[in-house]
């Protein structure tokens, strides 16, 4: 499912740092689900731009309540593939939703979540390869199956 035209801009806020501990660091943007018409909660492939960098990154977006570890408020969190720096706190991001991958799922374990995130990352790489290969610049070669 394509989500053409849905864009979110916001400042990166501190999250639970769970993504970093799992090997999938994310940039979190707080949002109010009642503030506008949002796509349904779930996991998306997107394109991220960090204000002032002039570069785009393919990313995995999770919009919602992160049900496996549900503490905290709803967020949109983005894992930018190939991003060379991990600290984006206070920076402004533009996130463009491009394709719906799946609804949010409650996993039985963090290991199950990691396996799914690895699959989501491969889906994002495949999408970028087909739609905008330039987004793969800087992405680890091990993630680029031939």
C-alpha positions as a LaTeX table, in Angstrom:
\begin{tabular}{lrrr}
\hline
Residue & $x$ (\AA) & $y$ (\AA) & $z$ (\AA) \\
\hline
Unk1 & 0.00 & 0.00 & 0.00 \\
Unk2 & 1.49 & 3.34 & $-0.99$ \\
Unk3 & 0.98 & 6.39 & 1.20 \\
Unk4 & 1.86 & 9.15 & $-1.27$ \\
Unk5 & 2.02 & 12.65 & 0.07 \\
Unk6 & 1.89 & 12.02 & 3.82 \\
Unk7 & 4.72 & 14.00 & 5.39 \\
Unk8 & 5.63 & 14.70 & 8.99 \\
Unk9 & 8.11 & 17.29 & 10.19 \\
Unk10 & 9.28 & 17.53 & 13.75 \\
Unk11 & 12.06 & 17.74 & 16.26 \\
Unk12 & 13.76 & 14.56 & 17.47 \\
Unk13 & 13.01 & 13.90 & 21.13 \\
Unk14 & 14.52 & 11.46 & 23.57 \\
Unk15 & 12.83 & 8.08 & 23.63 \\
Unk16 & 13.35 & 4.91 & 25.65 \\
Unk17 & 16.61 & 4.13 & 23.79 \\
Unk18 & 15.31 & 0.61 & 23.22 \\
Unk19 & 16.00 & 0.80 & 19.49 \\
Unk20 & 19.67 & 1.56 & 20.16 \\
Unk21 & 19.93 & $-1.38$ & 22.56 \\
Unk22 & 18.39 & $-3.66$ & 19.92 \\
Unk23 & 20.71 & $-2.48$ & 17.14 \\
Unk24 & 18.06 & $-0.33$ & 15.44 \\
Unk25 & 18.57 & 3.23 & 16.73 \\
Unk26 & 15.58 & 5.44 & 16.05 \\
Unk27 & 14.84 & 9.13 & 15.84 \\
Unk28 & 11.62 & 9.74 & 17.78 \\
Unk29 & 9.11 & 12.47 & 17.02 \\
Unk30 & 6.27 & 12.92 & 19.48 \\
Unk31 & 2.82 & 13.26 & 17.95 \\
Unk32 & $-0.77$ & 13.64 & 19.01 \\
Unk33 & $-2.94$ & 11.03 & 17.22 \\
Unk34 & $-5.93$ & 13.41 & 17.43 \\
Unk35 & $-4.11$ & 16.43 & 15.97 \\
Unk36 & $-4.73$ & 15.61 & 12.29 \\
Unk37 & $-5.65$ & 12.82 & 9.93 \\
Unk38 & $-2.90$ & 10.24 & 10.28 \\
Unk39 & $-2.30$ & 7.05 & 8.36 \\
Unk40 & $-3.19$ & 4.01 & 10.42 \\
Unk41 & $-0.74$ & 2.99 & 13.13 \\
Unk42 & 1.86 & 0.55 & 11.95 \\
Unk43 & 5.22 & 0.13 & 10.26 \\
Unk44 & 6.08 & 1.94 & 7.04 \\
Unk45 & 8.91 & 2.42 & 4.63 \\
Unk46 & 9.77 & 6.09 & 4.42 \\
Unk47 & 12.26 & 8.66 & 3.31 \\
Unk48 & 13.94 & 10.83 & 5.94 \\
Unk49 & 15.74 & 14.13 & 5.56 \\
Unk50 & 17.72 & 15.73 & 8.37 \\
Unk51 & 17.35 & 19.50 & 8.20 \\
Unk52 & 20.54 & 21.10 & 6.93 \\
Unk53 & 22.20 & 17.92 & 5.61 \\
Unk54 & 20.89 & 17.89 & 2.06 \\
Unk55 & 20.71 & 14.11 & 1.94 \\
Unk56 & 17.84 & 11.60 & 2.01 \\
Unk57 & 17.78 & 8.22 & 3.77 \\
Unk58 & 15.47 & 5.26 & 3.33 \\
Unk59 & 13.99 & 4.46 & 6.73 \\
Unk60 & 11.68 & 2.16 & 8.63 \\
Unk61 & 8.96 & 4.17 & 10.39 \\
Unk62 & 6.88 & 2.96 & 13.28 \\
Unk63 & 3.86 & 5.10 & 14.08 \\
Unk64 & 1.98 & 4.19 & 17.20 \\
Unk65 & 2.25 & 2.90 & 20.73 \\
Unk66 & 4.99 & 0.24 & 20.28 \\
Unk67 & 2.94 & $-2.52$ & 21.98 \\
Unk68 & 5.80 & $-4.92$ & 22.83 \\
Unk69 & 7.27 & $-2.32$ & 25.22 \\
Unk70 & 4.32 & 0.08 & 25.60 \\
Unk71 & 5.61 & 2.60 & 28.14 \\
Unk72 & 5.43 & 6.21 & 27.06 \\
Unk73 & 3.37 & 8.24 & 24.66 \\
Unk74 & 2.67 & 7.49 & 21.00 \\
Unk75 & 5.58 & 8.32 & 18.73 \\
Unk76 & 6.70 & 8.19 & 15.18 \\
Unk77 & 10.13 & 6.61 & 15.28 \\
Unk78 & 12.41 & 6.29 & 12.29 \\
Unk79 & 15.40 & 4.00 & 11.80 \\
Unk80 & 17.50 & 5.69 & 9.10 \\
Unk81 & 19.46 & 3.16 & 7.05 \\
Unk82 & 22.99 & 4.29 & 6.34 \\
Unk83 & 22.86 & 7.30 & 8.67 \\
Unk84 & 26.47 & 7.77 & 9.85 \\
Unk85 & 25.64 & 9.53 & 13.14 \\
Unk86 & 23.38 & 8.24 & 15.86 \\
Unk87 & 22.64 & 11.35 & 17.89 \\
Unk88 & 19.82 & 13.31 & 16.28 \\
Unk89 & 18.38 & 14.77 & 19.50 \\
Unk90 & 17.11 & 18.28 & 18.93 \\
Unk91 & 17.53 & 18.04 & 15.13 \\
Unk92 & 14.56 & 18.53 & 12.80 \\
Unk93 & 13.47 & 15.72 & 10.49 \\
Unk94 & 11.15 & 15.50 & 7.55 \\
Unk95 & 9.64 & 12.03 & 7.20 \\
Unk96 & 7.80 & 11.03 & 4.04 \\
Unk97 & 5.70 & 7.88 & 4.28 \\
Unk98 & 6.05 & 5.75 & 1.16 \\
Unk99 & 4.74 & 2.21 & 1.73 \\
Unk100 & 2.83 & 0.40 & 4.47 \\
Unk101 & 4.63 & $-2.75$ & 5.66 \\
Unk102 & 2.49 & $-4.13$ & 8.47 \\
Unk103 & 0.38 & $-3.27$ & 11.50 \\
Unk104 & 2.00 & $-2.97$ & 14.90 \\
Unk105 & 2.43 & $-6.38$ & 16.52 \\
Unk106 & 2.95 & $-7.41$ & 20.13 \\
Unk107 & 5.91 & $-9.80$ & 20.15 \\
Unk108 & 6.46 & $-12.47$ & 22.81 \\
Unk109 & 10.10 & $-11.45$ & 23.20 \\
Unk110 & 12.59 & $-8.81$ & 22.19 \\
Unk111 & 14.30 & $-11.48$ & 20.05 \\
Unk112 & 11.08 & $-11.83$ & 18.05 \\
Unk113 & 10.95 & $-8.07$ & 17.61 \\
Unk114 & 14.58 & $-8.00$ & 16.41 \\
Unk115 & 13.88 & $-10.72$ & 13.82 \\
Unk116 & 10.92 & $-8.75$ & 12.50 \\
Unk117 & 12.93 & $-5.51$ & 12.39 \\
Unk118 & 15.59 & $-7.30$ & 10.36 \\
Unk119 & 12.88 & $-8.36$ & 7.89 \\
Unk120 & 11.47 & $-4.82$ & 7.82 \\
Unk121 & 14.94 & $-3.47$ & 7.08 \\
Unk122 & 15.35 & $-5.91$ & 4.16 \\
Unk123 & 11.94 & $-4.81$ & 2.85 \\
Unk124 & 13.05 & $-1.17$ & 3.01 \\
Unk125 & 16.26 & $-2.00$ & 1.12 \\
Unk126 & 14.29 & $-3.86$ & $-1.57$ \\
Unk127 & 11.85 & $-0.95$ & $-1.88$ \\
Unk128 & 14.68 & 1.58 & $-2.23$ \\
Unk129 & 16.49 & $-0.59$ & $-4.76$ \\
Unk130 & 13.37 & $-0.65$ & $-6.92$ \\
Unk131 & 12.17 & 2.94 & $-6.38$ \\
Unk132 & 15.14 & 5.17 & $-5.54$ \\
Unk133 & 18.53 & 3.37 & $-5.45$ \\
Unk134 & 20.36 & 6.56 & $-4.47$ \\
Unk135 & 18.80 & 6.16 & $-1.00$ \\
Unk136 & 21.06 & 3.13 & $-0.47$ \\
Unk137 & 24.25 & 5.21 & $-0.55$ \\
Unk138 & 26.07 & 4.48 & 2.72 \\
Unk139 & 23.96 & 1.44 & 3.63 \\
Unk140 & 26.00 & $-1.55$ & 4.84 \\
Unk141 & 26.77 & $-3.87$ & 1.91 \\
Unk142 & 25.68 & $-6.86$ & 4.01 \\
Unk143 & 22.11 & $-5.53$ & 3.81 \\
Unk144 & 22.19 & $-5.34$ & 0.02 \\
Unk145 & 21.50 & $-8.90$ & $-1.18$ \\
Unk146 & 22.36 & $-9.56$ & $-4.80$ \\
\hline
\end{tabular}
